[in-house]
Amino acid sequence: MCSFVVPTDELRPVGGTVQTDIDPRNLIGRKAFDRNGTKIGTIDEVYLDDATGEPEWAAIRTGLFSRDAFVPLEPSQLVEGTLHVPFDRALIKDAPDFGVGRHLSPEQELQLYHHYGLDVAPPPAFPDRDFGKVAGPDES
């Protein structure tokens, strides 16, 4: 699950998946470009992972009268003050629309990961252990 960042005047350096020490609130308002260098739009919001607090998604306004599209920050890079996303603009514009300003549910995040072809690894399986013979009804 992810919560969005509320912009404030407080600046606090944090590490994160964007490979920079910039505060995720400072990403808001920056321009974003696709893998070909085509402008996607402007970052409206940044969503943090609830468990780690790391920046995980950016909501990018794709045009003056269009919606925001979620892009993953993990494979993206901040270069000279702009976000470079390693996906085509068409794929980004076709991302599932969940609206902004709300919490992303685990199901919504999973849909986004699948949309971008970023498979989320399942949790590791418990080791198979032999606990011996299981007692039957006539065994005590």
Short mmCIF file of N, CA, C and O in Angstrom, two decimals:
data_model
loop_
_atom_site.label_atom_id
_atom_site.label_comp_id
_atom_site.label_asym_id
_atom_site.label_seq_id
_atom_site.Cartn_x
_atom_site.Cartn_y
_atom_site.Cartn_z
N MET A 1 0.84 -1.17 0.00
CA MET A 1 0.00 0.00 0.00
C MET A 1 0.89 1.23 0.00
O MET A 1 1.97 1.21 0.53
N CYS A 2 0.39 2.29 -0.57
CA CYS A 2 1.17 3.51 -0.66
C CYS A 2 0.34 4.71 -0.24
O CYS A 2 -0.83 4.82 -0.56
N SER A 3 1.00 5.61 0.44
CA SER A 3 0.40 6.88 0.83
C SER A 3 1.07 7.98 0.04
O SER A 3 2.26 7.89 -0.27
N PHE A 4 0.34 9.02 -0.28
CA PHE A 4 0.93 10.10 -1.04
C PHE A 4 1.60 11.10 -0.12
O PHE A 4 1.30 11.20 1.05
N VAL A 5 2.55 11.84 -0.69
CA VAL A 5 3.31 12.85 0.04
C VAL A 5 2.59 14.17 -0.05
O VAL A 5 2.16 14.59 -1.12
N VAL A 6 2.46 14.83 1.07
CA VAL A 6 1.86 16.16 1.09
C VAL A 6 2.99 17.18 1.04
O VAL A 6 3.90 17.14 1.86
N PRO A 7 2.98 18.07 0.05
CA PRO A 7 4.06 19.05 -0.05
C PRO A 7 4.06 19.99 1.16
O PRO A 7 3.01 20.43 1.59
N THR A 8 5.25 20.24 1.68
CA THR A 8 5.40 21.21 2.76
C THR A 8 6.66 22.02 2.49
O THR A 8 7.40 21.75 1.57
N ASP A 9 6.90 23.00 3.35
CA ASP A 9 8.12 23.79 3.22
C ASP A 9 9.31 23.12 3.92
O ASP A 9 10.43 23.54 3.76
N GLU A 10 9.04 22.08 4.70
CA GLU A 10 10.11 21.39 5.41
C GLU A 10 10.89 20.52 4.43
O GLU A 10 10.32 19.72 3.69
N LEU A 11 12.19 20.67 4.41
CA LEU A 11 13.03 19.87 3.53
C LEU A 11 13.80 18.86 4.37
O LEU A 11 14.44 19.22 5.35
N ARG A 12 13.74 17.61 3.98
CA ARG A 12 14.41 16.56 4.72
C ARG A 12 15.01 15.59 3.71
O ARG A 12 14.29 14.94 2.97
N PRO A 13 16.34 15.49 3.64
CA PRO A 13 16.92 14.55 2.68
C PRO A 13 16.58 13.11 3.06
O PRO A 13 16.61 12.74 4.21
N VAL A 14 16.21 12.33 2.05
CA VAL A 14 15.95 10.91 2.26
C VAL A 14 16.55 10.14 1.11
O VAL A 14 16.69 10.64 0.01
N GLY A 15 16.92 8.91 1.37
CA GLY A 15 17.36 8.03 0.29
C GLY A 15 16.12 7.47 -0.34
O GLY A 15 15.01 7.68 0.12
N GLY A 16 16.26 6.73 -1.42
CA GLY A 16 15.06 6.15 -1.99
C GLY A 16 15.31 5.48 -3.31
O GLY A 16 16.43 5.39 -3.78
N THR A 17 14.24 5.02 -3.89
CA THR A 17 14.33 4.26 -5.11
C THR A 17 14.65 5.11 -6.32
O THR A 17 14.92 4.59 -7.37
N VAL A 18 14.63 6.43 -6.18
CA VAL A 18 14.93 7.29 -7.31
C VAL A 18 16.43 7.51 -7.41
O VAL A 18 16.91 8.25 -8.25
N GLN A 19 17.21 6.86 -6.58
CA GLN A 19 18.66 6.94 -6.60
C GLN A 19 19.16 8.37 -6.38
O GLN A 19 20.00 8.87 -7.10
N THR A 20 18.60 9.04 -5.41
CA THR A 20 19.01 10.40 -5.10
C THR A 20 18.75 10.68 -3.64
O THR A 20 17.99 9.96 -3.00
N ASP A 21 19.35 11.72 -3.11
CA ASP A 21 19.09 12.07 -1.72
C ASP A 21 18.09 13.22 -1.63
O ASP A 21 17.94 13.83 -0.60
N ILE A 22 17.39 13.49 -2.71
CA ILE A 22 16.41 14.58 -2.73
C ILE A 22 15.15 14.15 -1.99
O ILE A 22 14.75 13.00 -2.03
N ASP A 23 14.55 15.08 -1.29
CA ASP A 23 13.30 14.82 -0.60
C ASP A 23 12.22 14.54 -1.65
O ASP A 23 12.12 15.26 -2.64
N PRO A 24 11.39 13.50 -1.45
CA PRO A 24 10.38 13.18 -2.46
C PRO A 24 9.42 14.33 -2.71
O PRO A 24 8.87 14.46 -3.80
N ARG A 25 9.22 15.20 -1.71
CA ARG A 25 8.35 16.35 -1.92
C ARG A 25 8.93 17.31 -2.94
O ARG A 25 8.21 18.07 -3.57
N ASN A 26 10.26 17.27 -3.12
CA ASN A 26 10.88 18.14 -4.12
C ASN A 26 10.73 17.60 -5.53
O ASN A 26 11.10 18.28 -6.49
N LEU A 27 10.22 16.39 -5.68
CA LEU A 27 9.93 15.87 -7.02
C LEU A 27 8.68 16.52 -7.59
O LEU A 27 8.52 16.64 -8.80
N ILE A 28 7.78 16.93 -6.71
CA ILE A 28 6.53 17.53 -7.15
C ILE A 28 6.82 18.81 -7.91
O ILE A 28 7.57 19.67 -7.47
N GLY A 29 6.24 18.90 -9.11
CA GLY A 29 6.44 20.06 -9.96
C GLY A 29 7.54 19.87 -11.00
O GLY A 29 7.68 20.68 -11.92
N ARG A 30 8.31 18.81 -10.88
CA ARG A 30 9.37 18.55 -11.87
C ARG A 30 8.80 17.92 -13.12
O ARG A 30 7.77 17.25 -13.09
N LYS A 31 9.47 18.11 -14.23
CA LYS A 31 9.05 17.53 -15.51
C LYS A 31 9.48 16.07 -15.57
O LYS A 31 10.47 15.67 -14.97
N ALA A 32 8.71 15.28 -16.31
CA ALA A 32 9.01 13.86 -16.49
C ALA A 32 9.04 13.54 -17.97
O ALA A 32 8.26 14.09 -18.76
N PHE A 33 9.98 12.67 -18.35
CA PHE A 33 10.19 12.29 -19.74
C PHE A 33 10.20 10.77 -19.86
O PHE A 33 10.62 10.07 -18.95
N ASP A 34 9.76 10.27 -21.04
CA ASP A 34 9.74 8.83 -21.26
C ASP A 34 11.10 8.33 -21.73
O ASP A 34 12.07 9.11 -21.79
N ARG A 35 11.16 7.05 -22.08
CA ARG A 35 12.43 6.43 -22.48
C ARG A 35 13.05 7.06 -23.72
O ARG A 35 14.24 6.97 -23.94
N ASN A 36 12.22 7.70 -24.56
CA ASN A 36 12.71 8.33 -25.79
C ASN A 36 13.01 9.81 -25.62
O ASN A 36 13.32 10.49 -26.60
N GLY A 37 12.85 10.33 -24.41
CA GLY A 37 13.08 11.75 -24.18
C GLY A 37 11.87 12.62 -24.46
O GLY A 37 11.97 13.84 -24.45
N THR A 38 10.72 11.99 -24.73
CA THR A 38 9.49 12.73 -24.98
C THR A 38 8.89 13.15 -23.65
O THR A 38 8.78 12.34 -22.73
N LYS A 39 8.47 14.40 -23.55
CA LYS A 39 7.88 14.89 -22.31
C LYS A 39 6.57 14.17 -22.04
O LYS A 39 5.70 14.08 -22.90
N ILE A 40 6.44 13.66 -20.80
CA ILE A 40 5.20 13.01 -20.36
C ILE A 40 4.31 14.05 -19.70
O ILE A 40 3.12 14.11 -19.95
N GLY A 41 4.90 14.85 -18.82
CA GLY A 41 4.13 15.85 -18.09
C GLY A 41 4.88 16.30 -16.85
O GLY A 41 6.10 16.27 -16.80
N THR A 42 4.12 16.70 -15.84
CA THR A 42 4.66 17.25 -14.60
C THR A 42 4.22 16.39 -13.42
O THR A 42 3.07 15.97 -13.35
N ILE A 43 5.13 16.14 -12.49
CA ILE A 43 4.83 15.32 -11.33
C ILE A 43 3.91 16.09 -10.39
O ILE A 43 4.24 17.19 -9.94
N ASP A 44 2.73 15.51 -10.13
CA ASP A 44 1.74 16.11 -9.23
C ASP A 44 1.91 15.62 -7.81
O ASP A 44 1.75 16.37 -6.86
N GLU A 45 2.14 14.31 -7.66
CA GLU A 45 2.23 13.72 -6.32
C GLU A 45 3.24 12.58 -6.34
O GLU A 45 3.51 11.99 -7.38
N VAL A 46 3.79 12.31 -5.15
CA VAL A 46 4.70 11.17 -4.96
C VAL A 46 4.07 10.29 -3.88
O VAL A 46 3.59 10.80 -2.87
N TYR A 47 4.07 8.99 -4.12
CA TYR A 47 3.48 8.03 -3.19
C TYR A 47 4.60 7.22 -2.54
O TYR A 47 5.48 6.72 -3.23
N LEU A 48 4.52 7.10 -1.21
CA LEU A 48 5.52 6.37 -0.45
C LEU A 48 5.00 4.99 -0.07
O LEU A 48 3.82 4.83 0.22
N ASP A 49 5.90 4.02 -0.04
CA ASP A 49 5.55 2.70 0.43
C ASP A 49 5.23 2.78 1.91
O ASP A 49 5.98 3.36 2.69
N ASP A 50 4.09 2.22 2.32
CA ASP A 50 3.67 2.28 3.72
C ASP A 50 4.65 1.58 4.65
O ASP A 50 4.86 2.02 5.77
N ALA A 51 5.24 0.49 4.20
CA ALA A 51 6.12 -0.29 5.07
C ALA A 51 7.50 0.34 5.22
O ALA A 51 8.07 0.35 6.30
N THR A 52 8.05 0.88 4.12
CA THR A 52 9.43 1.38 4.16
C THR A 52 9.54 2.89 4.19
O THR A 52 10.58 3.42 4.55
N GLY A 53 8.49 3.59 3.77
CA GLY A 53 8.55 5.05 3.68
C GLY A 53 9.32 5.55 2.48
O GLY A 53 9.55 6.74 2.32
N GLU A 54 9.73 4.64 1.60
CA GLU A 54 10.49 5.01 0.41
C GLU A 54 9.56 5.45 -0.72
O GLU A 54 8.46 4.91 -0.87
N PRO A 55 9.99 6.42 -1.54
CA PRO A 55 9.18 6.82 -2.70
C PRO A 55 9.00 5.64 -3.64
O PRO A 55 9.97 4.97 -3.99
N GLU A 56 7.76 5.36 -4.04
CA GLU A 56 7.49 4.21 -4.88
C GLU A 56 6.81 4.56 -6.20
O GLU A 56 7.11 3.97 -7.23
N TRP A 57 5.89 5.52 -6.19
CA TRP A 57 5.14 5.90 -7.39
C TRP A 57 5.11 7.41 -7.51
O TRP A 57 5.10 8.12 -6.52
N ALA A 58 5.06 7.88 -8.75
CA ALA A 58 4.82 9.30 -9.02
C ALA A 58 3.56 9.40 -9.86
O ALA A 58 3.34 8.59 -10.76
N ALA A 59 2.72 10.36 -9.54
CA ALA A 59 1.53 10.65 -10.34
C ALA A 59 1.92 11.83 -11.23
O ALA A 59 2.26 12.90 -10.74
N ILE A 60 1.87 11.61 -12.54
CA ILE A 60 2.31 12.62 -13.51
C ILE A 60 1.11 13.14 -14.28
O ILE A 60 0.37 12.37 -14.90
N ARG A 61 0.92 14.46 -14.23
CA ARG A 61 -0.15 15.12 -15.00
C ARG A 61 0.30 15.09 -16.45
O ARG A 61 1.32 15.68 -16.80
N THR A 62 -0.44 14.37 -17.29
CA THR A 62 -0.01 14.13 -18.67
C THR A 62 -0.44 15.21 -19.65
O THR A 62 -0.12 15.12 -20.83
N GLY A 63 -1.16 16.21 -19.19
CA GLY A 63 -1.57 17.30 -20.06
C GLY A 63 -2.47 18.25 -19.30
O GLY A 63 -2.89 17.96 -18.18
N LEU A 64 -2.77 19.38 -19.89
CA LEU A 64 -3.56 20.40 -19.21
C LEU A 64 -4.93 19.91 -18.78
O LEU A 64 -5.36 20.14 -17.67
N PHE A 65 -5.61 19.18 -19.65
CA PHE A 65 -6.96 18.71 -19.33
C PHE A 65 -7.04 17.19 -19.20
O PHE A 65 -8.11 16.61 -19.28
N SER A 66 -5.92 16.55 -18.98
CA SER A 66 -5.94 15.09 -18.87
C SER A 66 -5.69 14.65 -17.43
O SER A 66 -5.46 15.47 -16.54
N ARG A 67 -5.72 13.39 -17.22
CA ARG A 67 -5.59 12.81 -15.89
C ARG A 67 -4.12 12.62 -15.50
O ARG A 67 -3.23 12.80 -16.31
N ASP A 68 -3.93 12.20 -14.27
CA ASP A 68 -2.60 11.83 -13.81
C ASP A 68 -2.37 10.35 -14.08
O ASP A 68 -3.28 9.54 -13.93
N ALA A 69 -1.16 10.00 -14.47
CA ALA A 69 -0.78 8.61 -14.70
C ALA A 69 0.28 8.24 -13.67
O ALA A 69 1.21 9.01 -13.42
N PHE A 70 0.12 7.07 -13.08
CA PHE A 70 1.09 6.59 -12.11
C PHE A 70 2.26 5.93 -12.83
O PHE A 70 2.05 5.15 -13.75
N VAL A 71 3.48 6.26 -12.39
CA VAL A 71 4.68 5.62 -12.91
C VAL A 71 5.51 5.13 -11.73
O VAL A 71 5.58 5.78 -10.70
N PRO A 72 6.17 3.98 -11.90
CA PRO A 72 7.01 3.47 -10.82
C PRO A 72 8.31 4.26 -10.74
O PRO A 72 8.90 4.63 -11.76
N LEU A 73 8.75 4.55 -9.54
CA LEU A 73 10.00 5.28 -9.37
C LEU A 73 11.22 4.36 -9.34
O LEU A 73 12.33 4.82 -9.59
N GLU A 74 11.03 3.09 -9.06
CA GLU A 74 12.15 2.15 -8.92
C GLU A 74 13.07 2.15 -10.14
O GLU A 74 14.24 2.33 -10.00
N PRO A 75 12.57 1.96 -11.37
CA PRO A 75 13.51 1.96 -12.49
C PRO A 75 13.77 3.36 -13.06
O PRO A 75 14.53 3.51 -13.99
N SER A 76 13.14 4.38 -12.51
CA SER A 76 13.29 5.75 -13.04
C SER A 76 14.53 6.40 -12.47
O SER A 76 15.07 5.98 -11.46
N GLN A 77 14.96 7.48 -13.13
CA GLN A 77 16.15 8.20 -12.68
C GLN A 77 15.88 9.69 -12.70
O GLN A 77 15.20 10.20 -13.60
N LEU A 78 16.44 10.38 -11.73
CA LEU A 78 16.39 11.84 -11.69
C LEU A 78 17.67 12.35 -12.35
O LEU A 78 18.76 12.09 -11.86
N VAL A 79 17.52 13.01 -13.50
CA VAL A 79 18.67 13.49 -14.26
C VAL A 79 18.52 14.98 -14.49
O VAL A 79 17.54 15.42 -15.11
N GLU A 80 19.46 15.75 -13.97
CA GLU A 80 19.47 17.21 -14.14
C GLU A 80 18.12 17.83 -13.81
O GLU A 80 17.59 18.66 -14.55
N GLY A 81 17.53 17.38 -12.70
CA GLY A 81 16.30 17.98 -12.22
C GLY A 81 15.03 17.50 -12.90
O GLY A 81 13.96 18.03 -12.63
N THR A 82 15.12 16.49 -13.78
CA THR A 82 13.93 15.95 -14.42
C THR A 82 13.89 14.44 -14.21
O THR A 82 14.93 13.79 -14.08
N LEU A 83 12.68 13.89 -14.17
CA LEU A 83 12.51 12.46 -13.98
C LEU A 83 12.47 11.77 -15.34
O LEU A 83 11.70 12.16 -16.21
N HIS A 84 13.31 10.75 -15.50
CA HIS A 84 13.35 9.97 -16.73
C HIS A 84 12.83 8.57 -16.43
O HIS A 84 13.42 7.84 -15.64
N VAL A 85 11.70 8.24 -17.06
CA VAL A 85 10.99 6.99 -16.82
C VAL A 85 11.29 6.04 -17.98
O VAL A 85 11.12 6.42 -19.13
N PRO A 86 11.72 4.80 -17.70
CA PRO A 86 12.13 3.90 -18.79
C PRO A 86 10.98 3.17 -19.48
O PRO A 86 11.05 1.97 -19.74
N PHE A 87 9.90 3.89 -19.76
CA PHE A 87 8.74 3.32 -20.45
C PHE A 87 8.30 4.30 -21.52
O PHE A 87 8.58 5.50 -21.44
N ASP A 88 7.58 3.79 -22.54
CA ASP A 88 7.06 4.65 -23.59
C ASP A 88 5.88 5.47 -23.09
O ASP A 88 5.10 5.01 -22.26
N ARG A 89 5.75 6.66 -23.65
CA ARG A 89 4.67 7.58 -23.26
C ARG A 89 3.29 6.93 -23.42
O ARG A 89 2.41 7.10 -22.58
N ALA A 90 3.09 6.17 -24.48
CA ALA A 90 1.79 5.53 -24.72
C ALA A 90 1.45 4.55 -23.60
O ALA A 90 0.31 4.50 -23.14
N LEU A 91 2.43 3.77 -23.14
CA LEU A 91 2.19 2.83 -22.04
C LEU A 91 1.84 3.58 -20.76
O LEU A 91 0.93 3.18 -20.02
N ILE A 92 2.52 4.68 -20.52
CA ILE A 92 2.27 5.49 -19.32
C ILE A 92 0.86 6.07 -19.36
O ILE A 92 0.12 6.01 -18.38
N LYS A 93 0.46 6.60 -20.51
CA LYS A 93 -0.88 7.19 -20.63
C LYS A 93 -1.99 6.15 -20.51
O LYS A 93 -3.11 6.47 -20.14
N ASP A 94 -1.67 4.88 -20.80
CA ASP A 94 -2.66 3.80 -20.71
C ASP A 94 -2.67 3.13 -19.34
O ASP A 94 -3.40 2.15 -19.14
N ALA A 95 -1.90 3.63 -18.39
CA ALA A 95 -1.84 3.03 -17.05
C ALA A 95 -3.22 3.12 -16.39
O ALA A 95 -3.99 4.04 -16.66
N PRO A 96 -3.54 2.16 -15.52
CA PRO A 96 -4.83 2.21 -14.80
C PRO A 96 -5.00 3.55 -14.08
O PRO A 96 -4.03 4.09 -13.53
N ASP A 97 -6.21 4.06 -14.10
CA ASP A 97 -6.51 5.36 -13.49
C ASP A 97 -7.21 5.14 -12.15
O ASP A 97 -8.34 4.67 -12.11
N PHE A 98 -6.51 5.49 -11.08
CA PHE A 98 -7.08 5.34 -9.74
C PHE A 98 -7.36 6.68 -9.09
O PHE A 98 -7.74 6.74 -7.94
N GLY A 99 -7.16 7.76 -9.82
CA GLY A 99 -7.32 9.08 -9.23
C GLY A 99 -6.15 9.38 -8.30
O GLY A 99 -5.40 8.49 -7.94
N VAL A 100 -5.99 10.63 -7.97
CA VAL A 100 -4.88 11.02 -7.09
C VAL A 100 -5.43 11.56 -5.78
O VAL A 100 -6.60 11.84 -5.65
N GLY A 101 -4.53 11.71 -4.82
CA GLY A 101 -4.92 12.24 -3.54
C GLY A 101 -5.52 11.20 -2.61
O GLY A 101 -6.03 11.53 -1.56
N ARG A 102 -5.45 9.95 -3.03
CA ARG A 102 -5.97 8.85 -2.22
C ARG A 102 -4.89 7.79 -2.04
O ARG A 102 -3.95 7.71 -2.81
N HIS A 103 -5.09 6.98 -1.07
CA HIS A 103 -4.20 5.87 -0.77
C HIS A 103 -4.30 4.83 -1.88
O HIS A 103 -5.39 4.54 -2.35
N LEU A 104 -3.17 4.28 -2.31
CA LEU A 104 -3.19 3.17 -3.27
C LEU A 104 -3.31 1.87 -2.48
O LEU A 104 -2.51 1.62 -1.57
N SER A 105 -4.25 1.03 -2.83
CA SER A 105 -4.42 -0.26 -2.17
C SER A 105 -3.39 -1.24 -2.73
O SER A 105 -2.85 -1.03 -3.82
N PRO A 106 -3.16 -2.34 -2.02
CA PRO A 106 -2.24 -3.36 -2.56
C PRO A 106 -2.71 -3.90 -3.92
O PRO A 106 -1.89 -4.17 -4.79
N GLU A 107 -4.02 -4.03 -4.11
CA GLU A 107 -4.55 -4.51 -5.38
C GLU A 107 -4.26 -3.52 -6.50
O GLU A 107 -3.93 -3.91 -7.63
N GLN A 108 -4.41 -2.22 -6.22
CA GLN A 108 -4.13 -1.20 -7.23
C GLN A 108 -2.65 -1.19 -7.58
O GLN A 108 -2.28 -1.09 -8.76
N GLU A 109 -1.79 -1.31 -6.58
CA GLU A 109 -0.35 -1.37 -6.85
C GLU A 109 -0.01 -2.57 -7.71
O GLU A 109 0.79 -2.46 -8.65
N LEU A 110 -0.61 -3.71 -7.41
CA LEU A 110 -0.36 -4.91 -8.19
C LEU A 110 -0.78 -4.71 -9.65
O LEU A 110 -0.06 -5.11 -10.57
N GLN A 111 -1.92 -4.07 -9.87
CA GLN A 111 -2.37 -3.77 -11.24
C GLN A 111 -1.35 -2.89 -11.96
O GLN A 111 -1.05 -3.10 -13.13
N LEU A 112 -0.82 -1.90 -11.24
CA LEU A 112 0.18 -1.01 -11.85
C LEU A 112 1.47 -1.77 -12.17
O LEU A 112 2.03 -1.61 -13.26
N TYR A 113 1.93 -2.60 -11.24
CA TYR A 113 3.14 -3.39 -11.50
C TYR A 113 2.95 -4.27 -12.73
O TYR A 113 3.83 -4.36 -13.59
N HIS A 114 1.80 -4.93 -12.84
CA HIS A 114 1.54 -5.78 -13.99
C HIS A 114 1.46 -4.96 -15.28
O HIS A 114 1.94 -5.40 -16.33
N HIS A 115 0.85 -3.78 -15.21
CA HIS A 115 0.75 -2.92 -16.38
C HIS A 115 2.13 -2.59 -16.94
O HIS A 115 2.33 -2.59 -18.16
N TYR A 116 3.07 -2.34 -16.06
CA TYR A 116 4.44 -1.97 -16.49
C TYR A 116 5.34 -3.18 -16.67
O TYR A 116 6.52 -3.03 -16.97
N GLY A 117 4.79 -4.38 -16.50
CA GLY A 117 5.60 -5.58 -16.69
C GLY A 117 6.61 -5.79 -15.59
O GLY A 117 7.62 -6.47 -15.79
N LEU A 118 6.36 -5.21 -14.44
CA LEU A 118 7.26 -5.36 -13.30
C LEU A 118 6.61 -6.36 -12.35
O LEU A 118 5.76 -6.00 -11.56
N ASP A 119 7.01 -7.59 -12.47
CA ASP A 119 6.42 -8.62 -11.62
C ASP A 119 6.93 -8.47 -10.21
O ASP A 119 8.12 -8.30 -9.97
N VAL A 120 6.00 -8.54 -9.30
CA VAL A 120 6.33 -8.49 -7.89
C VAL A 120 6.58 -9.93 -7.45
O VAL A 120 5.76 -10.80 -7.68
N ALA A 121 7.73 -10.16 -6.84
CA ALA A 121 8.07 -11.51 -6.40
C ALA A 121 7.13 -11.95 -5.28
O ALA A 121 6.87 -11.17 -4.36
N PRO A 122 6.64 -13.17 -5.35
CA PRO A 122 5.79 -13.65 -4.25
C PRO A 122 6.63 -13.83 -3.00
O PRO A 122 7.84 -13.98 -3.08
N PRO A 123 5.99 -13.83 -1.85
CA PRO A 123 6.76 -14.03 -0.63
C PRO A 123 7.43 -15.40 -0.65
O PRO A 123 6.90 -16.33 -1.26
N PRO A 124 8.59 -15.53 -0.01
CA PRO A 124 9.27 -16.83 -0.03
C PRO A 124 8.41 -17.90 0.64
O PRO A 124 7.72 -17.65 1.62
N ALA A 125 8.48 -19.09 0.08
CA ALA A 125 7.71 -20.22 0.62
C ALA A 125 8.35 -20.70 1.91
O ALA A 125 9.57 -20.61 2.09
N PHE A 126 7.52 -21.20 2.79
CA PHE A 126 8.04 -21.78 4.01
C PHE A 126 8.81 -23.04 3.65
O PHE A 126 8.39 -23.79 2.76
N PRO A 127 9.90 -23.32 4.33
CA PRO A 127 10.65 -24.54 4.01
C PRO A 127 9.81 -25.78 4.32
O PRO A 127 9.02 -25.79 5.27
N ASP A 128 9.95 -26.77 3.47
CA ASP A 128 9.21 -28.02 3.66
C ASP A 128 9.93 -28.82 4.73
O ASP A 128 11.08 -29.19 4.57
N ARG A 129 9.25 -29.07 5.81
CA ARG A 129 9.87 -29.79 6.92
C ARG A 129 9.11 -31.09 7.16
O ARG A 129 7.89 -31.15 7.07
N ASP A 130 9.84 -32.09 7.53
CA ASP A 130 9.24 -33.37 7.88
C ASP A 130 9.03 -33.39 9.39
O ASP A 130 9.99 -33.37 10.16
N PHE A 131 7.79 -33.35 9.81
CA PHE A 131 7.48 -33.35 11.23
C PHE A 131 7.14 -34.75 11.73
O PHE A 131 6.60 -34.93 12.81
N GLY A 132 7.44 -35.76 10.95
CA GLY A 132 7.18 -37.13 11.39
C GLY A 132 5.83 -37.61 10.94
O GLY A 132 5.13 -36.99 10.15
N LYS A 133 5.44 -38.70 11.50
CA LYS A 133 4.19 -39.36 11.16
C LYS A 133 3.01 -38.65 11.84
O LYS A 133 3.08 -38.29 13.00
N VAL A 134 1.94 -38.44 11.10
CA VAL A 134 0.74 -37.83 11.64
C VAL A 134 -0.08 -38.93 12.30
O VAL A 134 -0.31 -40.00 11.72
N ALA A 135 -0.53 -38.67 13.50
CA ALA A 135 -1.30 -39.67 14.24
C ALA A 135 -2.69 -39.82 13.62
O ALA A 135 -3.35 -38.84 13.30
N GLY A 136 -3.11 -41.06 13.46
CA GLY A 136 -4.45 -41.37 12.94
C GLY A 136 -5.45 -41.39 14.09
O GLY A 136 -5.09 -41.22 15.26
N PRO A 137 -6.74 -41.64 13.77
CA PRO A 137 -7.78 -41.63 14.80
C PRO A 137 -7.59 -42.71 15.87
O PRO A 137 -7.96 -42.54 17.00
N ASP A 138 -6.99 -43.85 15.51
CA ASP A 138 -6.81 -44.91 16.50
C ASP A 138 -5.42 -44.92 17.11
O ASP A 138 -5.05 -45.81 17.84
N GLU A 139 -4.62 -43.88 16.79
CA GLU A 139 -3.28 -43.75 17.38
C GLU A 139 -3.27 -42.61 18.37
O GLU A 139 -3.77 -41.55 18.10
N SER A 140 -2.72 -42.80 19.53
CA SER A 140 -2.64 -41.73 20.49
C SER A 140 -1.25 -41.62 21.04
O SER A 140 -0.58 -42.52 21.27
#
